[in-house]
PDB file of C-alpha atoms in Angstrom:
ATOM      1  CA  UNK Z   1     119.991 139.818  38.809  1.00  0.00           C
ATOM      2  CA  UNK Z   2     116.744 137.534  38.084  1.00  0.00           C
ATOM      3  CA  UNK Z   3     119.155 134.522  39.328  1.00  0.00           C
ATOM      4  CA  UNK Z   4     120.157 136.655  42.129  1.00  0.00           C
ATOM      5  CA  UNK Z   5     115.930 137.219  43.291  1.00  0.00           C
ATOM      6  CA  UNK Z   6     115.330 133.695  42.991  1.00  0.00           C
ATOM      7  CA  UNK Z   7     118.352 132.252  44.894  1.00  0.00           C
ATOM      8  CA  UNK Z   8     117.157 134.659  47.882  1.00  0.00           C
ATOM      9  CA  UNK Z   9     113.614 133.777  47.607  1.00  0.00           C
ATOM     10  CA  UNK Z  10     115.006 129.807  48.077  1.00  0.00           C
ATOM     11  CA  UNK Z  11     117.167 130.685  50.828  1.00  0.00           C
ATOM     12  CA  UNK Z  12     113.976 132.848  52.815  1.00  0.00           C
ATOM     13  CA  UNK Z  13     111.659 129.648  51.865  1.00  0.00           C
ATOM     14  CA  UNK Z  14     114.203 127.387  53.263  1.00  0.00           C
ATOM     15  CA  UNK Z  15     114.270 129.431  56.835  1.00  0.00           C
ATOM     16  CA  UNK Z  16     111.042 129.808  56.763  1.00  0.00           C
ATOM     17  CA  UNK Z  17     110.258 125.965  56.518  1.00  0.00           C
ATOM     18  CA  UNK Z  18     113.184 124.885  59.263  1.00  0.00           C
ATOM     19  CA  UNK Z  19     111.177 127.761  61.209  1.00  0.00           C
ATOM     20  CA  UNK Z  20     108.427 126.622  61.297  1.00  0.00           C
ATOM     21  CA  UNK Z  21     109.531 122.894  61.854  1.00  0.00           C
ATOM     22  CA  UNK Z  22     111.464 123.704  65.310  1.00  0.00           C
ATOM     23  CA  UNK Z  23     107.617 125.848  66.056  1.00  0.00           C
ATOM     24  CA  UNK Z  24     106.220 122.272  65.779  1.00  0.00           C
ATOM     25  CA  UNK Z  25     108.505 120.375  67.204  1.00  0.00           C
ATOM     26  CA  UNK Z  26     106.960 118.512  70.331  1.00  0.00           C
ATOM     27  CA  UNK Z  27     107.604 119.774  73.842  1.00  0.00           C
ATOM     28  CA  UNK Z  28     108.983 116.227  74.666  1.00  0.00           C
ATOM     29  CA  UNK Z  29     112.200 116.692  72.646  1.00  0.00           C
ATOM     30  CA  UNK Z  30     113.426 119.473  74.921  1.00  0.00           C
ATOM     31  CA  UNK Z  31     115.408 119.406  78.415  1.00  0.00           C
ATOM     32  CA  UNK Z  32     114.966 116.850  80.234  1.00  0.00           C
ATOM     33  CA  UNK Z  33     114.234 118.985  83.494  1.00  0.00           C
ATOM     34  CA  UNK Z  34     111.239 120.924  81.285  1.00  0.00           C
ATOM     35  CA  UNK Z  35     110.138 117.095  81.203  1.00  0.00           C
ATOM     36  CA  UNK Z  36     110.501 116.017  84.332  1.00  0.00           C
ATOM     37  CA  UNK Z  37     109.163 119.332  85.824  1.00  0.00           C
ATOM     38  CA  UNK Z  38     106.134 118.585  83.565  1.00  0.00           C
ATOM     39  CA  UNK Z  39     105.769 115.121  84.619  1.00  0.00           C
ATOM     40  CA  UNK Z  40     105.392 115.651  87.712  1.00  0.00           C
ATOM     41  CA  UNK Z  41     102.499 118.272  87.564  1.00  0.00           C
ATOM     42  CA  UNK Z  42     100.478 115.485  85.739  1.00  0.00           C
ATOM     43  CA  UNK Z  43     101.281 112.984  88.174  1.00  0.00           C
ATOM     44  CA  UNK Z  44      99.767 115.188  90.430  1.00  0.00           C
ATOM     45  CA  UNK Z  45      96.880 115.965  88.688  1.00  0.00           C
ATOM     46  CA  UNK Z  46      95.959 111.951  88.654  1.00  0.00           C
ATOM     47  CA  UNK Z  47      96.837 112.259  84.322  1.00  0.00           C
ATOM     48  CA  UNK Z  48      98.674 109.066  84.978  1.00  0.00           C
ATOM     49  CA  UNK Z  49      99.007 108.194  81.013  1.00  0.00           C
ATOM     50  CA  UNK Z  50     100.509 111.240  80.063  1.00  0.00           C
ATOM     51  CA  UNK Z  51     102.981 111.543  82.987  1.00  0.00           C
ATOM     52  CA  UNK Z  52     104.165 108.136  82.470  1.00  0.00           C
ATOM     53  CA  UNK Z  53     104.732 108.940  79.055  1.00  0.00           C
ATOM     54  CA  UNK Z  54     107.373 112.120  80.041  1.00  0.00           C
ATOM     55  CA  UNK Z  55     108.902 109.709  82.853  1.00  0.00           C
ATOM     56  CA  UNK Z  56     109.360 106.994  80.378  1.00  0.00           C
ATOM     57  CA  UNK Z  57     111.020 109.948  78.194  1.00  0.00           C
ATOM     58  CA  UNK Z  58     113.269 111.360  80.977  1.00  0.00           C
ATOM     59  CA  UNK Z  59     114.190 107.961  82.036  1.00  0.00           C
ATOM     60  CA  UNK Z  60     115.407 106.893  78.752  1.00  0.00           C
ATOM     61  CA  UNK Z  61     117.183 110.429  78.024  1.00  0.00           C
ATOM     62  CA  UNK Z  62     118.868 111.131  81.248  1.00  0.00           C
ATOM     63  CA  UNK Z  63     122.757 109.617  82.099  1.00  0.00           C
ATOM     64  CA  UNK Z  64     123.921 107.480  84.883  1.00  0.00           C
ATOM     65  CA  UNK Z  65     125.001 111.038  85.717  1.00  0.00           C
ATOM     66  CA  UNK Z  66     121.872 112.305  86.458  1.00  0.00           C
ATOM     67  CA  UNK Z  67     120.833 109.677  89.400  1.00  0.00           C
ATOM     68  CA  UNK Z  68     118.292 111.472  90.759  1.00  0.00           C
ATOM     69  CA  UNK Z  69     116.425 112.582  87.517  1.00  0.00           C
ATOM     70  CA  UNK Z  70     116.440 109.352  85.735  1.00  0.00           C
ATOM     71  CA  UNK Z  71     116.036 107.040  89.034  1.00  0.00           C
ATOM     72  CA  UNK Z  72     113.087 108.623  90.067  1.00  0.00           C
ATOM     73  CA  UNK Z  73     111.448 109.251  86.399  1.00  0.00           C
ATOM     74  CA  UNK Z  74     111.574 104.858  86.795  1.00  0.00           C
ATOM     75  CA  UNK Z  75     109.850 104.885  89.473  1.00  0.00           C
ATOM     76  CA  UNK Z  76     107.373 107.225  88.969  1.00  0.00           C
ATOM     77  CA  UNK Z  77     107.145 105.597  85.446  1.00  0.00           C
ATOM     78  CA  UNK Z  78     106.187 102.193  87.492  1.00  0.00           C
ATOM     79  CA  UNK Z  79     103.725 103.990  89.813  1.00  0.00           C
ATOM     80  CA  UNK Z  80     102.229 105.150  87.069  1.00  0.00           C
ATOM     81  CA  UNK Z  81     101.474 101.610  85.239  1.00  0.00           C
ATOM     82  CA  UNK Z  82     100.154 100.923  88.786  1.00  0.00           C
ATOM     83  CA  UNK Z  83      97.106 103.348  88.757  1.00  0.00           C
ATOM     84  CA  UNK Z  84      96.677 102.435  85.196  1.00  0.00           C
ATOM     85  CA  UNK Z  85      96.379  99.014  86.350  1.00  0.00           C
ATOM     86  CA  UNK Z  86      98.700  98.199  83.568  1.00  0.00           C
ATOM     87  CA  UNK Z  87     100.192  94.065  83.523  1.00  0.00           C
ATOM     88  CA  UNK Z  88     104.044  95.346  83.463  1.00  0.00           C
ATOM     89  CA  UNK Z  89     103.674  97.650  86.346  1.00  0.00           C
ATOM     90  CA  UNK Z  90     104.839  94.808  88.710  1.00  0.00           C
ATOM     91  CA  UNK Z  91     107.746  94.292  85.999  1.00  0.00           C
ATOM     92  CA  UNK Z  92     108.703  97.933  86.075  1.00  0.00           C
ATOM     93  CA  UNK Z  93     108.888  98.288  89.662  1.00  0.00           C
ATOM     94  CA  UNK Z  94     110.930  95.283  90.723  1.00  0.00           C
ATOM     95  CA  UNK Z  95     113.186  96.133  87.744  1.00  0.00           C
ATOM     96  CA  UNK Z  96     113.802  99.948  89.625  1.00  0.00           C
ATOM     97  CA  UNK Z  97     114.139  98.055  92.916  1.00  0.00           C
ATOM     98  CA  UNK Z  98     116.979  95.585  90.792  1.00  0.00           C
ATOM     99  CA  UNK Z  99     118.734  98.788  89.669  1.00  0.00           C
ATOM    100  CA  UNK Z 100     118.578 101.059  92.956  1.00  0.00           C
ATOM    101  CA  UNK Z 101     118.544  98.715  95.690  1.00  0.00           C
ATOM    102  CA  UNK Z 102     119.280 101.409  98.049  1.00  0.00           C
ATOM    103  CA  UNK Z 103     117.160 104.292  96.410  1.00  0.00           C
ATOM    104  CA  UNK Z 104     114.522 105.849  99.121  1.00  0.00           C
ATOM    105  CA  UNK Z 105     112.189 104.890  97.385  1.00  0.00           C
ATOM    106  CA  UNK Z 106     112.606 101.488  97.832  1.00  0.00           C
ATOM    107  CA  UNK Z 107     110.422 100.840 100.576  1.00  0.00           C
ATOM    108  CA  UNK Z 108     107.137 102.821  98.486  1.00  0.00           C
ATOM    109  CA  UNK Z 109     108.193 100.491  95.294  1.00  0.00           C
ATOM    110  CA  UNK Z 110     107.590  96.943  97.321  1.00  0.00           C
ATOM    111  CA  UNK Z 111     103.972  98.845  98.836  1.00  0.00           C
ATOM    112  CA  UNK Z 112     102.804  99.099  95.085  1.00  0.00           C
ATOM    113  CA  UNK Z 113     104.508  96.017  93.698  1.00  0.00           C
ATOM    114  CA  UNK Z 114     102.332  94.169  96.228  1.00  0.00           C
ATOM    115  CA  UNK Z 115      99.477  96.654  95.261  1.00  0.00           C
ATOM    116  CA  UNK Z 116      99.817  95.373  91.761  1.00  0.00           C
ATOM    117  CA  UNK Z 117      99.891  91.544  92.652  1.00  0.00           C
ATOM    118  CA  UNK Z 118      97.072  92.167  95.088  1.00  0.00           C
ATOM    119  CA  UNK Z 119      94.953  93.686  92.575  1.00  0.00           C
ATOM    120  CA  UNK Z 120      95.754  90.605  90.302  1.00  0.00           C
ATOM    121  CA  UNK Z 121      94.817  88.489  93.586  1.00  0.00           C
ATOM    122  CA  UNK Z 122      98.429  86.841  93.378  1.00  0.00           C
ATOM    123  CA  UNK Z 123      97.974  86.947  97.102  1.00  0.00           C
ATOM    124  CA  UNK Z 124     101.614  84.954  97.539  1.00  0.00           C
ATOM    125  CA  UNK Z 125     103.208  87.451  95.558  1.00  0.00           C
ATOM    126  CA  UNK Z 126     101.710  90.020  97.184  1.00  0.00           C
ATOM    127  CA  UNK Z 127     102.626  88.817 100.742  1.00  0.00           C
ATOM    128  CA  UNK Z 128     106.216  88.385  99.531  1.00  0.00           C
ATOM    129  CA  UNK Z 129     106.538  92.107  98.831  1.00  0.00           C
ATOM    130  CA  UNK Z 130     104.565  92.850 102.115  1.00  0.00           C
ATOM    131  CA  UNK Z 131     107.121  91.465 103.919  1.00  0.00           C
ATOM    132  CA  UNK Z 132     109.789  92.782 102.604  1.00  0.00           C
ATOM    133  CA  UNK Z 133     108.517  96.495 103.830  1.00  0.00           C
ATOM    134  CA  UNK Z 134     109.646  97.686 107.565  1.00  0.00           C
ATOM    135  CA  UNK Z 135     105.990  99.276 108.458  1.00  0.00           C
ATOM    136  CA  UNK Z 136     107.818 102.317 110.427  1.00  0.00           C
ATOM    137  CA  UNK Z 137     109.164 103.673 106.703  1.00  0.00           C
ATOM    138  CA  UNK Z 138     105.198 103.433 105.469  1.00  0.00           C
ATOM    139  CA  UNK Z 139     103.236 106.507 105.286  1.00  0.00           C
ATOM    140  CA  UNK Z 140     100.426 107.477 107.599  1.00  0.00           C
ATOM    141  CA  UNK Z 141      98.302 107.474 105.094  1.00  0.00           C
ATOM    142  CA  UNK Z 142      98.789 104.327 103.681  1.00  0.00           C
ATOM    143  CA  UNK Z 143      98.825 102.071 106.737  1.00  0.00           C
ATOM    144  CA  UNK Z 144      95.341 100.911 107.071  1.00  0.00           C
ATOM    145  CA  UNK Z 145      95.933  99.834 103.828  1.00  0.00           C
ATOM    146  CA  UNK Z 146      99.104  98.100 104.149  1.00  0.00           C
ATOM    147  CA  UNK Z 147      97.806  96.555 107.652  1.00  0.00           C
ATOM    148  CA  UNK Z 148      94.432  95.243 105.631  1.00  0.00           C
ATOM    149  CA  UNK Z 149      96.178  93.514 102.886  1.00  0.00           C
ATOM    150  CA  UNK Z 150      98.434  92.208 104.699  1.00  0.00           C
ATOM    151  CA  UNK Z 151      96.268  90.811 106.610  1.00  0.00           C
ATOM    152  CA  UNK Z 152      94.106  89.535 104.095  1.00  0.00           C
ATOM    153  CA  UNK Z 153      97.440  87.613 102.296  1.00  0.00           C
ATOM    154  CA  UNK Z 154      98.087  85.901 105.126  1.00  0.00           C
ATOM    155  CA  UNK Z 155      94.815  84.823 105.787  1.00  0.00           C
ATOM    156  CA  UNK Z 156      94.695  83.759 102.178  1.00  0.00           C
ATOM    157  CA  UNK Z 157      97.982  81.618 102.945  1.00  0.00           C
ATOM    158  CA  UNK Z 158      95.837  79.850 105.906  1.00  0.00           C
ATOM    159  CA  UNK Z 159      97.752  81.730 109.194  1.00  0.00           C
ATOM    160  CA  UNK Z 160      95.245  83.212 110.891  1.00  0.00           C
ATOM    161  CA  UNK Z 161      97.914  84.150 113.901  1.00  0.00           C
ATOM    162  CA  UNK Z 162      99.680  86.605 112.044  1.00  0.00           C
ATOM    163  CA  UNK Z 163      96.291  87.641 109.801  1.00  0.00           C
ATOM    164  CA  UNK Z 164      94.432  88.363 113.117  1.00  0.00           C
ATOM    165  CA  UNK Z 165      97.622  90.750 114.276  1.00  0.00           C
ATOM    166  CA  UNK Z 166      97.505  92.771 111.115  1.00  0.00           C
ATOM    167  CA  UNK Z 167      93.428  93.262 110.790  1.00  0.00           C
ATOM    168  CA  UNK Z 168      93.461  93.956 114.464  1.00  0.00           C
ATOM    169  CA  UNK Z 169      95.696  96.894 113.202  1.00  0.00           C
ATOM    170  CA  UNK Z 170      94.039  97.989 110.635  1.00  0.00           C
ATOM    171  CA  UNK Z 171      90.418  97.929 112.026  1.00  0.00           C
ATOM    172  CA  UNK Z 172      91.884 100.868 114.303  1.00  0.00           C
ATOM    173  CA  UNK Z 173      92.036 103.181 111.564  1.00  0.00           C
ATOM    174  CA  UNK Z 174      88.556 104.967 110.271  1.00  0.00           C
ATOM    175  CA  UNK Z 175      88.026 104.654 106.825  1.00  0.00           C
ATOM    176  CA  UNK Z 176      87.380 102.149 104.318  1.00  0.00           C
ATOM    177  CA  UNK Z 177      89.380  99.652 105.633  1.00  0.00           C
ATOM    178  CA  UNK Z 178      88.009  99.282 109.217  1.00  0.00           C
ATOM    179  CA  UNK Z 179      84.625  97.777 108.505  1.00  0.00           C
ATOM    180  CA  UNK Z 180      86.513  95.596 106.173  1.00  0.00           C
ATOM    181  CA  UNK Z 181      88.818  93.929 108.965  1.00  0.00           C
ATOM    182  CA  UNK Z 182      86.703  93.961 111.399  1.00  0.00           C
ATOM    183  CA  UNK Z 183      84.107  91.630 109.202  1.00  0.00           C
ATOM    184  CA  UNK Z 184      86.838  89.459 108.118  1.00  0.00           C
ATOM    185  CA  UNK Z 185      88.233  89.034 112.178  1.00  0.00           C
ATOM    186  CA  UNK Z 186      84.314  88.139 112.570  1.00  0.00           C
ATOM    187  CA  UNK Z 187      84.332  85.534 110.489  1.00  0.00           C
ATOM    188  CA  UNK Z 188      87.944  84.282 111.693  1.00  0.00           C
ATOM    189  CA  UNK Z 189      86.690  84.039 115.481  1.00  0.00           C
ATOM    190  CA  UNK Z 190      83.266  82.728 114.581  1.00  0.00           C
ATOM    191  CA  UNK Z 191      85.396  79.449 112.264  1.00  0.00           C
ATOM    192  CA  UNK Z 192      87.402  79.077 115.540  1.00  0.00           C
ATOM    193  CA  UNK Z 193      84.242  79.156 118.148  1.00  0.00           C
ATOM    194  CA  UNK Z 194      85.210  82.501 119.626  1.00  0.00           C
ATOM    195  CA  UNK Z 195      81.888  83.219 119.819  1.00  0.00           C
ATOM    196  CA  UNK Z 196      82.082  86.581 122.403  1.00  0.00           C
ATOM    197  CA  UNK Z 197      84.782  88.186 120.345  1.00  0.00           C
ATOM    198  CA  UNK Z 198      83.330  87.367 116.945  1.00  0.00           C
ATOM    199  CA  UNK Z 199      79.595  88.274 118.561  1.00  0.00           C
ATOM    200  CA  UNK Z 200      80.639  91.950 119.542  1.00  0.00           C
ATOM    201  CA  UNK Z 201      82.584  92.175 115.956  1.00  0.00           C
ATOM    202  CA  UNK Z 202      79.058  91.464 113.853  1.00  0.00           C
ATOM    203  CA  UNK Z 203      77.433  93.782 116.233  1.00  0.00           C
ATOM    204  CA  UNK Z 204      79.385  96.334 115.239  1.00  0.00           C
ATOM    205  CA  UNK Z 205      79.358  95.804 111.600  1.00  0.00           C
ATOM    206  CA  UNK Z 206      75.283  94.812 111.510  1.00  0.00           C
ATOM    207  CA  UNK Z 207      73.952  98.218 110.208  1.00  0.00           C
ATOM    208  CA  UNK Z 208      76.304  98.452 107.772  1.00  0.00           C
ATOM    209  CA  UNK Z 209      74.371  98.224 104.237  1.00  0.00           C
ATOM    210  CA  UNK Z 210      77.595  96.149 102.643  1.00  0.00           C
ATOM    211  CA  UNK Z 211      77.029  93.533 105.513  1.00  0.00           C
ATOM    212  CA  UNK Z 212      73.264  93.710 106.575  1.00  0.00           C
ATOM    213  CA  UNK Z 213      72.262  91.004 104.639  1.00  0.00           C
ATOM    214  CA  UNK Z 214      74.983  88.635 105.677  1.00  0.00           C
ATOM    215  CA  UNK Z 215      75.671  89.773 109.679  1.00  0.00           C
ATOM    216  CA  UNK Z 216      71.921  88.736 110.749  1.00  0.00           C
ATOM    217  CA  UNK Z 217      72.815  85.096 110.002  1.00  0.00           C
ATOM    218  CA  UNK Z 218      75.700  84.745 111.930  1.00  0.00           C
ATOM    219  CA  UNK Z 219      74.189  86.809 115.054  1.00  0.00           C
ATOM    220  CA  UNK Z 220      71.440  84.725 115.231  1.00  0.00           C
ATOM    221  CA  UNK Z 221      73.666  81.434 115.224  1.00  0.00           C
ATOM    222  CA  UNK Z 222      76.038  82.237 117.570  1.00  0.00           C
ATOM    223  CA  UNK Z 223      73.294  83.331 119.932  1.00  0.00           C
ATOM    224  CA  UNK Z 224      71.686  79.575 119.451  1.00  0.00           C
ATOM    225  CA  UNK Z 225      75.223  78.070 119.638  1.00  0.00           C
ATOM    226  CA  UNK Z 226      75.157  79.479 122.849  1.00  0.00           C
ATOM    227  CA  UNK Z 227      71.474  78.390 123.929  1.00  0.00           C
ATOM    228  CA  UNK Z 228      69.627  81.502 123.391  1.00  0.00           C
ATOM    229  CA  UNK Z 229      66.134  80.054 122.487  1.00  0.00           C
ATOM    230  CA  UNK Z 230      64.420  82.886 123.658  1.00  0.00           C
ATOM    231  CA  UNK Z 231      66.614  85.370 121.773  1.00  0.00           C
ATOM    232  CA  UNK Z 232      67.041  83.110 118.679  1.00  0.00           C
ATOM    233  CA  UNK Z 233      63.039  83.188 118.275  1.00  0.00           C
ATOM    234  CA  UNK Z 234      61.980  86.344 119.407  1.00  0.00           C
ATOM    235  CA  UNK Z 235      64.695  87.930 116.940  1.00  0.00           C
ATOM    236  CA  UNK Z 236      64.286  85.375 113.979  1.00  0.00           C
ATOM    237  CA  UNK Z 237      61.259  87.755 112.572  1.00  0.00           C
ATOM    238  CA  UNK Z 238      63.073  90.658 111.914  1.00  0.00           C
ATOM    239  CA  UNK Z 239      66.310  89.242 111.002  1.00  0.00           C
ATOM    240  CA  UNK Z 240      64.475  86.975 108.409  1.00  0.00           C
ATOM    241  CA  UNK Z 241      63.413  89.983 106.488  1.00  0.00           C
ATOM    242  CA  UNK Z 242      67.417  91.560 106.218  1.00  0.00           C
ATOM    243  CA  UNK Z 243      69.008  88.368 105.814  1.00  0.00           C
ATOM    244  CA  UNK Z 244      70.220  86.676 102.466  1.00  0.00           C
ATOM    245  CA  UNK Z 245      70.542  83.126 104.056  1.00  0.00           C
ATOM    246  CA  UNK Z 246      66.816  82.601 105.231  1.00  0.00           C
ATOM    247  CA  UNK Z 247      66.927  79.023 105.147  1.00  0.00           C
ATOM    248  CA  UNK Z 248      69.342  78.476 107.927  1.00  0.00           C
ATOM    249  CA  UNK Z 249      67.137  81.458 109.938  1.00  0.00           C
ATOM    250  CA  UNK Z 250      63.921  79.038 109.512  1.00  0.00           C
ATOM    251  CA  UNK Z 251      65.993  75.969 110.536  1.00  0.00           C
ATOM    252  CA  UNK Z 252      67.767  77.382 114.019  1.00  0.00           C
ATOM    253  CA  UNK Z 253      64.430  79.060 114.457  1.00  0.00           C
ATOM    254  CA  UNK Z 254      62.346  76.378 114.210  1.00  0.00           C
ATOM    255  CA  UNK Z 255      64.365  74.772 116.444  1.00  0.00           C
ATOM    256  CA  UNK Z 256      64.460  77.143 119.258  1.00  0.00           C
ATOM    257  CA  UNK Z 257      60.836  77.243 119.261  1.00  0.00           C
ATOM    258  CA  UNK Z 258      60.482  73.572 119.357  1.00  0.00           C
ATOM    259  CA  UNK Z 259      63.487  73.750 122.854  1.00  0.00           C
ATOM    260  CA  UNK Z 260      61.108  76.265 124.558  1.00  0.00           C
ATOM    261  CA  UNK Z 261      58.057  74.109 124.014  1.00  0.00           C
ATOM    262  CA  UNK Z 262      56.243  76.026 121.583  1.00  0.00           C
ATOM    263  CA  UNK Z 263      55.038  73.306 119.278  1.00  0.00           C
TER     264      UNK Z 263
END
């Protein structure tokens, strides 16, 4: 009877212990829906570690089977090493675009592969995956963006053409990336003497804290490029006081003053 107690005392401690194991036993070992579902809702809530965590999980626990799932848990898995500005995200996402060439998502995969190579200012790289997106399949929201980088790649690659046609693009969009292209066109027309269109470009940006200090300076040459004495020294004063290049203001403003005669 004594043998009998203790053998059903074992048996309830046993229970009890695989009980309480399966209690503890990490939400990530069950479906991989409950995963993906989960995923998902961190993704949206910007927890980009954790989420790439479950996609990583889902990925790698889903079948061929399950296309949609296990595709999509790689790509998110990807995006997710790009807002973690992680070094394989680039890795990750060509490596989806290698396995589902024709997934829908293909088109959003080369926009943050070149996100990820911009950010490491491989401009080339960048530029490559650029132009390998059809700009009608890129979302609203993200075409400034696309337009401005692009745009910057190819300026970085030295043709201005085709770097003028995509910050002309994306300086028609408000937000962060206007100001942005419109400085850069600026600076483009002003190296190749456009002096009107770059003039009305730095007017635009001049009262704009990130370029106040730089603008003045190129104002104020153009207008004595284009024989402005009168403006050049009558404006020199104030502009000396915003500008960051104040040697080049005393030098075209002494020399206006000495062209009008005032010694």
């Amino acid at each position: 009877m004594k043998r009998l107690i203790i053998h059903g005392i074992l048996i309830l401690c046993l229970f009890l212990t695989l009980a309480t194991a399966e209690a503890q036993r990490p939400v990530i070992y069950d479906s991989p829906l409950r995963e993906y579902n989960t995923a998902l809702e961190l993704f949206q809530k910007n927890e980009y570690g954790s989420a790439q965590e479950y996609f990583h999980y889902v990925y790698e626990n889903t079948t061929d089977q399950q296309y949609d799932m296990k595709s999509t848990s790689y790509f998110y898995e990807g995006v997710c090493a790009v807002k973690l500005n992680h070094g394989n995200a680039a890795f990750l996402l060509c490596d989806f675009v290698r396995k589902y060439p024709i997934h829908t998502y293909v088109p959003e995969a080369h926009l943050y592969i070149a996100r990820s190579y911009y950010y490491q200012k491989q401009y080339k790289k960048a530029l490559d995956n650029f132009n390998e997106i059809d700009e009608r399949k890129v979302p609203t929201e993200d075409l400034a963006e696309y337009y401005f980088k692009k745009g910057f790649c190819n300026l970085y690659a030295k043709d201005k053409d085709e770097a003028k046609y995509f910050l002309r693009k994306a300086r028609e969009y408000d937000g962060q990336y206007k100001e942005k292209a419109i400085s850069y066109l600026a600076h483009i027309e002003y190296e190749d003497g456009q002096y009107e269109s770059a003039l009305a470009d730095f007017e635009e940006i001049k009262d704009v804290k990130e370029y106040s200090k730089v603008v003045p300076s190129y104002i104020l040459q153009i207008r004595f490029l284009q024989g402005e004495y009168e403006t050049v020294a009558n404006s020199a004063p104030k502009m000396l006081e915003q500008s960051a290049d104040k040697a080049e203001l005393y030098r075209i403003a002494g020399i206006s003053h000495f062209n009008l005669g005032q010694y």
